[in-house]
Amino acid sequence: MNHLPEVWGRPRNDVYGAYDHSYLQGSHPMQHTQQPIVTGTSVIALKFNGGVVIAADNLASYGSLARFTDVERLKQVGTHTVVGAGGDISDMQHLYEKLLDSLIIKEEYQNDGHSLRASHIYRYLSRVLYHRRCKFDPLWNTILVAGWDDGKPFLASADLLGTTFSSPALATGFGAHLAVPLLRRVCPDENAVKSLTKEKAIETIEECMKVLFYRDARSLNKYSMAVITGEGVEQVPLSGEGKEKVHVEWKKDITLENQSWKFAEGIRGYGAQTV
Amino acid sequence: MSLSSVEPLSFDPAYSFEASQSRDHSGAPRQHSFNPYTDNGGTILGITGDDFVVLAGDTRHTAGYNINSRTERKVYRLGDNNLILATVGFGADSKDVAETMTRAVNDFKFNHNLKNMTVNAAAQYLFTVLYGNRFFPKYTHCILAGLDKDGKGRLYSYDSVGSYSKEGERRAAAGAASSLIVPFLDNQVEFKNQYLPASNGTQERPVEDLPKETVIKLVKDAFTSATERHIEVGDGLQIITVTKDGVFEEMTELKKD
């Protein structure tokens, strides 16, 4: 006999055969994702006149260990959209490689000239995230969907709870604290989008990535950026339907430049020390 | 005596209860650290007149001390008739309820020979939607409004599991700053604690339906006051008015600090 009361007096397998485990199902909780393990930090994005720019660094952390330094967290989905994900990397890979890839393949089976626009991708992703939170089995991510939709730039956010919102300047994680105030300086509302140039938007995003590298301990000085630009709606003859021209420009493995560290040479001690 | 009889039986892989070993020693099921709810702030408010109804909500969407968006609307038109719904609380649940209601109102039209859902039918349906999630509630407070068959303004407010008053209400407020707004509406819409001058506090001021212009003014005053004293209220104000002539939306600014 052992010390575990629950096994006392059970019929012996060698006499009565093995216990039917199916009776035990549901007697203890299913194991779901309870915390993120390998994580990505902020994704930041900004609308400008004629498009959206989105960026995320290439780091996947394992706690405080900077474990993988060559991870692409932005993904082009179809022709109109770039999705960026922060949070758990395995859940991100599930979203990208299982759900979004097969979504695009299914759409292309139709071969009807129609392609999924940014709002369609966003709606799909936000419903998946909300559905999973309702099953108590969340995908531990915060995502930004950037793209071109119906003649306008598109930018919106969704998280592991299924919370959705949209704004001309968005950032996830640490970026919500550090980058959003900087982005809102150049783009406080939808009106400001109309007067914001692509060059100024890219410059602002680069500046934010630098601030995030200074202040976010789980960030990296190597990042990717995608610039989605659309050219309004081009009229297709006969059908009268509009066809959008969307261009996605990728910049990968960007290294942060012009960092300011020179001032550190003059710092001595924590108070009275002078040498 | 054979040695096997003193070995812990659970080490035998064929033994029927090895699964129970994976539990921790307290024997209690492990708690999920995942919390499926959050609060996204915001406030909504509704007031009825005799032949109109007004629903309003601010457009700030928050996460703790962060502002997610300054332009996220929370008052929805349900289909193309005179039904409107405002939802506040947990943003994801709120939007899901609004979507469910929109679909129900549209389906009703298709299933009933293009007849529009009445406001009291929509009110009863919203109860079933919310109560249907009784044990995993939609963390959202709803205010539903519309015009009834006689063209009178109707207003219903709900808690998160569906309780509502079938008679409807004259005014309702919900969300972050409801405790700031409800006392004001009690006084200015229901004329509570107001007495006729010279009656020496014996004759209450009679309750009457307010004109639309007065109601809009009260709504704006309620929200500017709430913006001053509640950090989760601000940015923009969405006011939807339903009259027999249709549904009108007005957007105004609130302080962004």
Short mmCIF file of C-alpha atoms in Angstrom, two decimals:
data_model
loop_
_atom_site.label_atom_id
_atom_site.label_comp_id
_atom_site.label_asym_id
_atom_site.label_seq_id
_atom_site.Cartn_x
_atom_site.Cartn_y
_atom_site.Cartn_z
CA MET A 1 0.00 0.00 0.00
CA ASN A 2 1.18 3.54 -0.73
CA HIS A 3 0.43 6.90 0.87
CA LEU A 4 -2.15 8.03 -1.72
CA PRO A 5 -5.70 7.42 -0.44
CA GLU A 6 -7.25 7.58 -3.91
CA VAL A 7 -5.49 4.43 -5.04
CA TRP A 8 -6.38 2.34 -1.97
CA GLY A 9 -8.73 -0.51 -2.62
CA ARG A 10 -8.87 -0.11 -6.41
CA PRO A 11 -9.47 -3.33 -8.32
CA ARG A 12 -6.16 -4.77 -9.50
CA ASN A 13 -5.45 -4.51 -13.20
CA ASP A 14 -4.04 -8.05 -13.36
CA VAL A 15 -7.32 -9.42 -11.97
CA TYR A 16 -10.02 -7.08 -13.34
CA GLY A 17 -8.36 -5.45 -16.36
CA ALA A 18 -7.38 -1.83 -16.84
CA TYR A 19 -9.65 0.93 -15.58
CA ASP A 20 -11.66 2.68 -18.28
CA HIS A 21 -10.08 6.15 -18.42
CA SER A 22 -13.02 7.63 -20.29
CA TYR A 23 -14.91 7.86 -16.98
CA LEU A 24 -12.25 10.25 -15.73
CA GLN A 25 -12.40 12.74 -18.56
CA GLY A 26 -13.34 16.19 -17.38
CA SER A 27 -12.43 15.46 -13.78
CA HIS A 28 -9.55 17.91 -14.04
CA PRO A 29 -9.31 21.10 -16.07
CA MET A 30 -8.03 21.08 -19.64
CA GLN A 31 -4.62 22.68 -19.96
CA HIS A 32 -4.75 25.78 -22.12
CA THR A 33 -2.27 28.56 -22.74
CA GLN A 34 -2.07 30.23 -19.36
CA GLN A 35 0.88 32.48 -19.96
CA PRO A 36 3.00 33.48 -22.93
CA ILE A 37 6.43 31.76 -23.11
CA VAL A 38 8.43 33.04 -26.07
CA THR A 39 7.30 36.61 -26.62
CA GLY A 40 7.59 39.49 -29.04
CA THR A 41 7.35 43.08 -27.84
CA SER A 42 5.72 46.19 -29.39
CA VAL A 43 4.29 46.61 -32.87
CA ILE A 44 3.78 50.23 -33.94
CA ALA A 45 1.91 51.70 -36.91
CA LEU A 46 0.87 55.06 -38.31
CA LYS A 47 -1.50 56.15 -41.08
CA PHE A 48 -0.43 58.81 -43.58
CA ASN A 49 -1.90 60.40 -46.66
CA GLY A 50 -2.10 57.45 -49.07
CA GLY A 51 -1.14 54.55 -46.84
CA VAL A 52 0.06 53.05 -43.58
CA VAL A 53 3.49 52.29 -42.17
CA ILE A 54 3.95 49.47 -39.65
CA ALA A 55 7.06 48.23 -37.82
CA ALA A 56 8.14 45.57 -35.31
CA ASP A 57 11.56 44.43 -34.12
CA ASN A 58 13.03 40.98 -34.86
CA LEU A 59 13.37 39.68 -31.30
CA ALA A 60 11.61 36.75 -29.66
CA SER A 61 12.38 36.77 -25.92
CA TYR A 62 12.28 33.80 -23.55
CA GLY A 63 11.54 35.65 -20.34
CA SER A 64 14.42 38.08 -19.92
CA LEU A 65 16.64 36.02 -22.25
CA ALA A 66 16.89 37.54 -25.74
CA ARG A 67 16.49 34.05 -27.25
CA PHE A 68 15.79 34.42 -31.00
CA THR A 69 17.07 37.51 -32.78
CA ASP A 70 15.90 36.85 -36.32
CA VAL A 71 12.13 36.53 -36.04
CA GLU A 72 9.84 38.24 -38.54
CA ARG A 73 6.73 39.45 -36.71
CA LEU A 74 5.15 41.28 -39.63
CA LYS A 75 3.34 39.28 -42.27
CA GLN A 76 1.82 40.26 -45.58
CA VAL A 77 -1.63 38.68 -45.92
CA GLY A 78 -2.98 38.70 -49.45
CA THR A 79 -2.45 41.80 -51.53
CA HIS A 80 -3.83 44.61 -49.35
CA THR A 81 -2.72 43.86 -45.81
CA VAL A 82 0.20 43.57 -43.40
CA VAL A 83 -0.42 42.08 -39.96
CA GLY A 84 1.93 42.64 -37.02
CA ALA A 85 1.79 40.59 -33.81
CA GLY A 86 3.15 41.01 -30.30
CA GLY A 87 2.82 38.51 -27.45
CA ASP A 88 3.30 34.74 -27.65
CA ILE A 89 5.34 33.71 -30.69
CA SER A 90 3.91 30.18 -31.01
CA ASP A 91 0.38 31.64 -31.05
CA MET A 92 1.56 34.17 -33.63
CA GLN A 93 2.91 31.33 -35.79
CA HIS A 94 -0.42 29.51 -35.41
CA LEU A 95 -2.25 32.64 -36.58
CA TYR A 96 0.12 33.26 -39.48
CA GLU A 97 0.85 29.78 -40.75
CA LYS A 98 -2.28 27.80 -39.90
CA LEU A 99 -5.08 30.35 -40.07
CA LEU A 100 -4.05 33.20 -42.37
CA ASP A 101 -2.17 31.12 -44.96
CA SER A 102 -5.11 28.75 -45.39
CA LEU A 103 -7.53 31.70 -45.43
CA ILE A 104 -5.66 33.21 -48.38
CA ILE A 105 -5.38 29.85 -50.16
CA LYS A 106 -9.15 29.31 -49.80
CA GLU A 107 -9.80 32.79 -51.16
CA GLU A 108 -7.56 32.15 -54.15
CA TYR A 109 -9.41 28.90 -54.97
CA GLN A 110 -12.35 31.08 -56.00
CA ASN A 111 -10.18 32.82 -58.60
CA ASP A 112 -12.92 35.39 -59.13
CA GLY A 113 -10.72 38.47 -59.20
CA HIS A 114 -11.78 39.38 -55.69
CA SER A 115 -9.17 39.56 -52.97
CA LEU A 116 -9.50 39.96 -49.21
CA ARG A 117 -8.99 43.54 -48.11
CA ALA A 118 -7.56 44.75 -44.82
CA SER A 119 -10.95 45.05 -43.10
CA HIS A 120 -11.82 41.43 -44.05
CA ILE A 121 -8.56 40.11 -42.59
CA TYR A 122 -9.09 42.23 -39.49
CA ARG A 123 -12.65 41.03 -38.98
CA TYR A 124 -11.56 37.40 -39.34
CA LEU A 125 -8.69 37.78 -36.88
CA SER A 126 -10.70 39.66 -34.27
CA ARG A 127 -13.48 37.04 -34.36
CA VAL A 128 -10.92 34.23 -33.99
CA LEU A 129 -9.35 35.99 -30.99
CA TYR A 130 -12.76 36.64 -29.37
CA HIS A 131 -13.89 33.07 -30.00
CA ARG A 132 -10.75 31.69 -28.38
CA ARG A 133 -11.13 33.93 -25.31
CA CYS A 134 -14.74 32.70 -24.98
CA LYS A 135 -13.38 29.12 -24.92
CA PHE A 136 -10.96 30.17 -22.13
CA ASP A 137 -8.17 29.20 -24.51
CA PRO A 138 -6.83 32.52 -25.76
CA LEU A 139 -4.26 33.22 -28.43
CA TRP A 140 -1.92 35.35 -26.32
CA ASN A 141 -1.33 38.13 -28.84
CA THR A 142 -2.04 41.75 -29.54
CA ILE A 143 -2.18 42.37 -33.28
CA LEU A 144 -2.23 45.40 -35.52
CA VAL A 145 -3.76 45.11 -38.98
CA ALA A 146 -2.47 47.71 -41.44
CA GLY A 147 -3.46 47.98 -45.05
CA TRP A 148 -5.52 49.56 -47.74
CA ASP A 149 -9.27 49.29 -47.79
CA ASP A 150 -11.95 50.81 -50.00
CA GLY A 151 -9.79 53.71 -51.17
CA LYS A 152 -8.53 54.59 -47.69
CA PRO A 153 -5.68 53.61 -45.39
CA PHE A 154 -6.77 51.03 -42.78
CA LEU A 155 -5.35 50.52 -39.30
CA ALA A 156 -6.90 48.66 -36.36
CA SER A 157 -5.98 46.62 -33.30
CA ALA A 158 -7.24 43.40 -31.70
CA ASP A 159 -6.02 41.54 -28.62
CA LEU A 160 -6.33 38.21 -26.81
CA LEU A 161 -9.65 39.27 -25.25
CA GLY A 162 -11.15 40.19 -28.61
CA THR A 163 -11.02 43.89 -27.75
CA THR A 164 -11.01 45.85 -30.99
CA PHE A 165 -10.41 49.51 -31.75
CA SER A 166 -9.08 51.74 -34.45
CA SER A 167 -7.08 54.94 -34.48
CA PRO A 168 -4.71 56.76 -36.89
CA ALA A 169 -1.77 55.96 -34.58
CA LEU A 170 -1.57 52.59 -32.83
CA ALA A 171 0.97 50.59 -30.87
CA THR A 172 0.88 47.40 -28.80
CA GLY A 173 2.55 46.52 -25.50
CA PHE A 174 5.28 48.92 -24.39
CA GLY A 175 4.65 50.98 -27.51
CA ALA A 176 1.22 51.94 -26.17
CA HIS A 177 3.03 53.87 -23.43
CA LEU A 178 6.10 55.14 -25.27
CA ALA A 179 5.32 55.32 -28.99
CA VAL A 180 1.67 56.39 -29.08
CA PRO A 181 2.33 59.82 -27.48
CA LEU A 182 5.05 60.47 -30.09
CA LEU A 183 2.90 59.22 -32.96
CA ARG A 184 -0.05 61.34 -31.81
CA ARG A 185 2.18 64.43 -31.94
CA VAL A 186 2.31 64.16 -35.74
CA CYS A 187 -1.09 62.51 -36.18
CA PRO A 188 -3.66 63.36 -33.47
CA ASP A 189 -6.77 62.58 -35.54
CA GLU A 190 -8.11 61.50 -38.95
CA ASN A 191 -7.82 65.07 -40.27
CA ALA A 192 -4.09 65.07 -39.59
CA VAL A 193 -3.73 61.90 -41.71
CA LYS A 194 -4.60 63.89 -44.83
CA SER A 195 -1.66 66.27 -44.37
CA LEU A 196 0.90 63.69 -43.21
CA THR A 197 3.40 62.65 -45.89
CA LYS A 198 4.85 59.18 -46.31
CA GLU A 199 8.37 60.46 -45.59
CA LYS A 200 7.33 62.15 -42.34
CA ALA A 201 5.40 59.02 -41.26
CA ILE A 202 8.41 56.74 -41.86
CA GLU A 203 10.69 59.20 -40.04
CA THR A 204 8.31 59.22 -37.03
CA ILE A 205 8.13 55.43 -36.91
CA GLU A 206 11.95 55.21 -37.06
CA GLU A 207 12.19 57.68 -34.17
CA CYS A 208 9.70 55.60 -32.15
CA MET A 209 11.64 52.37 -32.76
CA LYS A 210 14.71 54.13 -31.40
CA VAL A 211 12.90 55.35 -28.26
CA LEU A 212 11.57 51.82 -27.74
CA PHE A 213 15.08 50.38 -28.01
CA TYR A 214 16.31 52.91 -25.43
CA ARG A 215 13.58 52.19 -22.89
CA ASP A 216 12.12 48.70 -23.52
CA ALA A 217 14.37 45.99 -22.01
CA ARG A 218 12.83 43.33 -24.31
CA SER A 219 13.54 45.14 -27.56
CA LEU A 220 16.19 44.78 -30.27
CA ASN A 221 18.07 47.25 -32.48
CA LYS A 222 17.08 45.31 -35.59
CA TYR A 223 13.58 45.64 -36.98
CA SER A 224 11.32 45.30 -40.02
CA MET A 225 9.08 47.89 -41.54
CA ALA A 226 6.34 47.63 -44.14
CA VAL A 227 4.86 50.59 -46.01
CA ILE A 228 1.48 49.95 -47.62
CA THR A 229 0.46 52.52 -50.19
CA GLY A 230 -2.72 52.58 -52.21
CA GLU A 231 -3.67 54.53 -55.28
CA GLY A 232 -7.33 55.18 -54.79
CA VAL A 233 -9.73 53.24 -56.92
CA GLU A 234 -9.09 52.60 -60.57
CA GLN A 235 -12.26 52.09 -62.59
CA VAL A 236 -12.43 48.81 -64.46
CA PRO A 237 -14.25 49.28 -67.80
CA LEU A 238 -17.58 47.42 -68.38
CA SER A 239 -18.15 46.06 -64.89
CA GLY A 240 -17.81 49.57 -63.42
CA GLU A 241 -16.28 48.06 -60.33
CA GLY A 242 -13.36 49.73 -58.70
CA LYS A 243 -10.05 47.93 -58.52
CA GLU A 244 -7.56 49.11 -55.98
CA LYS A 245 -3.87 49.35 -56.71
CA VAL A 246 -1.97 48.50 -53.58
CA HIS A 247 1.78 48.42 -53.18
CA VAL A 248 3.58 46.92 -50.19
CA GLU A 249 7.16 48.02 -49.73
CA TRP A 250 9.26 45.94 -47.31
CA LYS A 251 12.34 47.04 -45.42
CA LYS A 252 13.84 44.14 -43.48
CA ASP A 253 16.82 43.94 -41.12
CA ILE A 254 16.90 47.67 -40.51
CA THR A 255 19.54 48.55 -37.91
CA LEU A 256 18.95 51.48 -35.58
CA GLU A 257 21.21 54.41 -36.36
CA ASN A 258 22.13 57.79 -34.86
CA GLN A 259 21.71 56.65 -31.29
CA SER A 260 22.67 59.13 -28.63
CA TRP A 261 25.01 57.70 -25.99
CA LYS A 262 27.78 60.31 -25.91
CA PHE A 263 26.22 62.02 -22.86
CA ALA A 264 26.90 58.89 -20.78
CA GLU A 265 30.64 59.63 -20.63
CA GLY A 266 30.02 62.51 -18.24
CA ILE A 267 27.94 60.57 -15.73
CA ARG A 268 29.71 59.56 -12.50
CA GLY A 269 28.22 57.80 -9.49
CA TYR A 270 24.70 58.25 -8.16
CA GLY A 271 25.13 61.56 -6.34
CA ALA A 272 28.21 63.05 -4.67
CA GLN A 273 30.86 61.13 -6.62
CA THR A 274 32.77 63.35 -9.10
CA VAL A 275 35.41 61.02 -10.59
CA MET B 1 6.38 -11.00 0.90
CA SER B 2 7.23 -9.76 -2.52
CA LEU B 3 8.83 -6.40 -3.01
CA SER B 4 6.20 -5.27 -5.47
CA SER B 5 3.59 -5.00 -2.72
CA VAL B 6 5.48 -2.13 -1.02
CA GLU B 7 6.19 -0.19 -4.21
CA PRO B 8 3.88 2.70 -4.89
CA LEU B 9 1.25 1.29 -7.20
CA SER B 10 1.13 4.50 -9.18
CA PHE B 11 4.58 3.79 -10.64
CA ASP B 12 3.10 0.92 -12.60
CA PRO B 13 2.30 2.44 -15.98
CA ALA B 14 -0.61 0.04 -16.37
CA TYR B 15 -2.25 1.15 -13.13
CA SER B 16 -5.53 2.87 -13.70
CA PHE B 17 -5.01 6.08 -11.73
CA GLU B 18 -1.62 7.35 -12.82
CA ALA B 19 -3.31 10.42 -14.24
CA SER B 20 -4.25 11.53 -10.75
CA GLN B 21 -0.55 11.88 -9.89
CA SER B 22 -0.20 14.93 -12.12
CA ARG B 23 -2.40 16.95 -9.78
CA ASP B 24 -0.72 19.17 -7.24
CA HIS B 25 -0.82 18.13 -3.59
CA SER B 26 -3.72 20.38 -2.54
CA GLY B 27 -5.95 18.24 -4.74
CA ALA B 28 -7.79 21.38 -5.90
CA PRO B 29 -7.95 22.05 -9.64
CA ARG B 30 -5.37 24.55 -10.77
CA GLN B 31 -6.68 28.06 -11.29
CA HIS B 32 -6.53 29.69 -14.71
CA SER B 33 -4.44 32.84 -14.61
CA PHE B 34 -6.29 34.11 -17.69
CA ASN B 35 -8.93 36.72 -16.95
CA PRO B 36 -11.43 36.91 -19.83
CA TYR B 37 -12.78 40.35 -18.87
CA THR B 38 -11.52 43.90 -18.87
CA ASP B 39 -13.08 47.36 -18.59
CA ASN B 40 -12.83 49.76 -21.51
CA GLY B 41 -14.42 52.74 -19.75
CA GLY B 42 -16.90 55.10 -21.34
CA THR B 43 -20.41 56.19 -20.47
CA ILE B 44 -23.81 56.06 -22.18
CA LEU B 45 -27.04 57.87 -21.50
CA GLY B 46 -30.61 57.86 -22.83
CA ILE B 47 -33.59 60.16 -22.37
CA THR B 48 -37.08 59.85 -23.85
CA GLY B 49 -39.43 62.65 -24.80
CA ASP B 50 -43.03 62.20 -25.87
CA ASP B 51 -42.41 61.45 -29.55
CA PHE B 52 -38.63 61.07 -29.67
CA VAL B 53 -35.78 59.39 -27.87
CA VAL B 54 -32.13 60.36 -27.51
CA LEU B 55 -29.21 57.97 -26.91
CA ALA B 56 -25.70 59.25 -26.40
CA GLY B 57 -22.25 57.92 -25.59
CA ASP B 58 -18.71 59.24 -25.44
CA THR B 59 -16.15 57.92 -27.93
CA ARG B 60 -13.18 57.28 -25.66
CA HIS B 61 -11.91 53.66 -25.47
CA THR B 62 -9.51 53.00 -22.60
CA ALA B 63 -7.27 50.26 -21.19
CA GLY B 64 -6.27 51.21 -17.64
CA TYR B 65 -4.68 54.67 -17.87
CA ASN B 66 -4.15 54.32 -21.64
CA ILE B 67 -6.42 55.79 -24.29
CA ASN B 68 -6.79 53.17 -27.02
CA SER B 69 -8.87 55.34 -29.31
CA ARG B 70 -10.56 58.72 -29.20
CA THR B 71 -13.11 57.85 -31.89
CA GLU B 72 -14.60 54.46 -30.99
CA ARG B 73 -18.41 54.74 -31.17
CA LYS B 74 -20.65 52.81 -28.82
CA VAL B 75 -24.15 53.80 -29.97
CA TYR B 76 -25.34 51.55 -32.81
CA ARG B 77 -28.24 51.61 -35.24
CA LEU B 78 -29.83 48.18 -35.40
CA GLY B 79 -30.75 47.70 -39.04
CA ASP B 80 -32.39 50.45 -41.07
CA ASN B 81 -35.39 51.07 -38.78
CA ASN B 82 -35.71 53.24 -35.67
CA LEU B 83 -33.96 50.90 -33.19
CA ILE B 84 -30.77 52.04 -31.50
CA LEU B 85 -28.59 50.34 -28.93
CA ALA B 86 -25.85 51.72 -26.72
CA THR B 87 -23.46 49.32 -24.99
CA VAL B 88 -20.72 50.02 -22.47
CA GLY B 89 -18.41 47.96 -20.28
CA PHE B 90 -16.04 45.34 -21.71
CA GLY B 91 -15.53 46.47 -25.32
CA ALA B 92 -15.36 43.03 -26.95
CA ASP B 93 -18.56 41.78 -25.29
CA SER B 94 -20.30 45.09 -26.01
CA LYS B 95 -19.57 44.88 -29.72
CA ASP B 96 -20.57 41.22 -29.79
CA VAL B 97 -23.96 42.01 -28.23
CA ALA B 98 -24.49 44.89 -30.68
CA GLU B 99 -23.65 42.56 -33.57
CA THR B 100 -25.95 39.83 -32.30
CA MET B 101 -28.80 42.34 -32.00
CA THR B 102 -28.17 43.80 -35.46
CA ARG B 103 -28.31 40.32 -36.94
CA ALA B 104 -31.49 39.48 -35.00
CA VAL B 105 -33.23 42.63 -36.21
CA ASN B 106 -32.23 41.92 -39.83
CA ASP B 107 -33.24 38.24 -39.61
CA PHE B 108 -36.61 39.23 -38.15
CA LYS B 109 -37.29 41.38 -41.21
CA PHE B 110 -36.44 38.54 -43.60
CA ASN B 111 -38.43 35.98 -41.63
CA HIS B 112 -41.56 38.12 -41.14
CA ASN B 113 -42.46 39.45 -44.57
CA LEU B 114 -40.31 42.63 -44.25
CA LYS B 115 -42.06 43.65 -41.04
CA ASN B 116 -39.80 45.65 -38.74
CA MET B 117 -39.09 44.37 -35.22
CA THR B 118 -40.93 46.47 -32.67
CA VAL B 119 -38.95 48.11 -29.92
CA ASN B 120 -40.55 45.98 -27.18
CA ALA B 121 -39.84 42.79 -29.18
CA ALA B 122 -36.20 43.87 -29.57
CA ALA B 123 -36.13 44.60 -25.83
CA GLN B 124 -37.39 41.10 -25.01
CA TYR B 125 -34.90 39.58 -27.45
CA LEU B 126 -31.99 41.49 -25.88
CA PHE B 127 -32.99 39.98 -22.53
CA THR B 128 -32.72 36.46 -24.00
CA VAL B 129 -29.32 37.28 -25.53
CA LEU B 130 -27.94 38.51 -22.20
CA TYR B 131 -29.62 35.88 -20.03
CA GLY B 132 -28.49 33.17 -22.46
CA ASN B 133 -24.99 33.96 -21.22
CA ARG B 134 -26.07 33.86 -17.56
CA PHE B 135 -23.10 31.79 -16.37
CA PHE B 136 -20.45 33.46 -18.53
CA PRO B 137 -22.01 36.92 -18.74
CA LYS B 138 -21.47 39.46 -21.45
CA TYR B 139 -19.83 42.13 -19.31
CA THR B 140 -21.80 44.96 -20.83
CA HIS B 141 -24.50 47.40 -19.83
CA CYS B 142 -27.04 48.07 -22.55
CA ILE B 143 -29.55 50.81 -23.23
CA LEU B 144 -32.00 50.05 -26.04
CA ALA B 145 -34.27 52.70 -27.55
CA GLY B 146 -36.76 53.24 -30.34
CA LEU B 147 -40.25 54.43 -31.19
CA ASP B 148 -43.22 52.16 -30.49
CA LYS B 149 -46.32 51.57 -32.69
CA ASP B 150 -47.90 54.82 -31.52
CA GLY B 151 -44.74 56.80 -32.25
CA LYS B 152 -43.90 57.22 -28.58
CA GLY B 153 -40.28 57.12 -27.45
CA ARG B 154 -39.34 53.95 -25.53
CA LEU B 155 -36.19 53.34 -23.53
CA TYR B 156 -35.00 50.12 -21.86
CA SER B 157 -31.87 49.64 -19.79
CA TYR B 158 -30.24 46.35 -18.84
CA ASP B 159 -27.73 44.93 -16.43
CA SER B 160 -25.10 42.48 -17.67
CA VAL B 161 -27.33 39.38 -17.26
CA GLY B 162 -30.44 40.86 -18.83
CA SER B 163 -32.64 42.37 -16.11
CA TYR B 164 -34.79 45.13 -17.55
CA SER B 165 -38.08 46.85 -16.95
CA LYS B 166 -40.79 45.96 -19.49
CA GLU B 167 -42.49 49.32 -18.91
CA GLY B 168 -39.39 51.15 -20.11
CA GLU B 169 -37.86 54.20 -18.52
CA ARG B 170 -37.84 57.94 -18.92
CA ARG B 171 -34.07 58.16 -18.56
CA ALA B 172 -31.10 55.81 -18.10
CA ALA B 173 -27.36 56.06 -17.76
CA ALA B 174 -24.68 53.38 -17.56
CA GLY B 175 -20.93 52.95 -17.57
CA ALA B 176 -17.97 54.56 -15.87
CA ALA B 177 -19.58 57.90 -14.97
CA SER B 178 -23.16 56.71 -14.45
CA SER B 179 -22.94 57.58 -10.76
CA LEU B 180 -22.15 61.16 -11.75
CA ILE B 181 -24.93 61.39 -14.33
CA VAL B 182 -27.88 59.54 -12.73
CA PRO B 183 -28.38 62.05 -9.85
CA PHE B 184 -28.33 64.90 -12.35
CA LEU B 185 -30.97 63.19 -14.52
CA ASP B 186 -33.10 62.39 -11.45
CA ASN B 187 -33.24 66.09 -10.76
CA GLN B 188 -33.45 67.52 -14.29
CA VAL B 189 -35.60 64.88 -16.06
CA GLU B 190 -37.68 63.41 -13.24
CA PHE B 191 -37.73 66.71 -11.26
CA LYS B 192 -36.86 64.82 -8.07
CA ASN B 193 -36.62 66.99 -4.92
CA GLN B 194 -38.10 69.93 -6.78
CA TYR B 195 -41.20 71.57 -5.30
CA LEU B 196 -43.46 74.29 -6.56
CA PRO B 197 -42.35 77.71 -5.32
CA ALA B 198 -44.47 79.04 -2.44
CA SER B 199 -45.89 75.55 -1.73
CA ASN B 200 -43.42 75.34 1.17
CA GLY B 201 -42.15 71.96 0.02
CA THR B 202 -45.58 70.29 0.02
CA GLN B 203 -46.31 70.19 -3.71
CA GLU B 204 -43.88 68.37 -6.00
CA ARG B 205 -43.07 69.92 -9.35
CA PRO B 206 -45.18 67.94 -11.86
CA VAL B 207 -43.20 65.70 -14.23
CA GLU B 208 -43.65 66.58 -17.90
CA ASP B 209 -42.08 65.49 -21.18
CA LEU B 210 -39.17 67.68 -22.17
CA PRO B 211 -38.75 69.23 -25.61
CA LYS B 212 -35.96 67.82 -27.80
CA GLU B 213 -33.75 70.92 -27.56
CA THR B 214 -33.80 70.74 -23.76
CA VAL B 215 -32.95 67.04 -23.80
CA ILE B 216 -29.95 67.61 -26.10
CA LYS B 217 -28.75 70.37 -23.77
CA LEU B 218 -29.07 68.05 -20.75
CA VAL B 219 -27.13 65.33 -22.57
CA LYS B 220 -24.29 67.71 -23.41
CA ASP B 221 -24.23 69.10 -19.86
CA ALA B 222 -24.18 65.58 -18.40
CA PHE B 223 -21.20 64.59 -20.53
CA THR B 224 -19.16 67.79 -20.11
CA SER B 225 -19.64 67.44 -16.34
CA ALA B 226 -18.66 63.76 -16.40
CA THR B 227 -15.60 64.62 -18.54
CA GLU B 228 -14.43 67.06 -15.85
CA ARG B 229 -14.60 64.52 -13.05
CA HIS B 230 -14.06 61.09 -14.61
CA ILE B 231 -10.80 60.18 -16.34
CA GLU B 232 -12.40 57.53 -18.57
CA VAL B 233 -14.86 59.96 -20.14
CA GLY B 234 -13.92 62.42 -22.87
CA ASP B 235 -12.68 62.93 -26.46
CA GLY B 236 -15.98 62.89 -28.38
CA LEU B 237 -19.72 62.70 -27.86
CA GLN B 238 -22.03 60.78 -30.15
CA ILE B 239 -25.72 61.72 -29.86
CA ILE B 240 -28.36 59.77 -31.80
CA THR B 241 -31.91 61.12 -31.91
CA VAL B 242 -34.87 59.04 -33.13
CA THR B 243 -38.02 60.83 -34.26
CA LYS B 244 -40.83 59.88 -36.64
CA ASP B 245 -38.81 61.64 -39.37
CA GLY B 246 -35.87 59.29 -38.94
CA VAL B 247 -32.64 58.73 -37.09
CA PHE B 248 -30.17 61.60 -36.74
CA GLU B 249 -26.61 61.46 -35.52
CA GLU B 250 -24.65 64.37 -34.09
CA MET B 251 -20.97 64.30 -33.14
CA THR B 252 -19.49 66.90 -30.81
CA GLU B 253 -16.16 67.31 -29.09
CA LEU B 254 -15.33 66.68 -25.45
CA LYS B 255 -12.12 67.55 -23.62
CA LYS B 256 -9.24 65.23 -24.53
CA ASP B 257 -7.21 65.43 -21.28
#
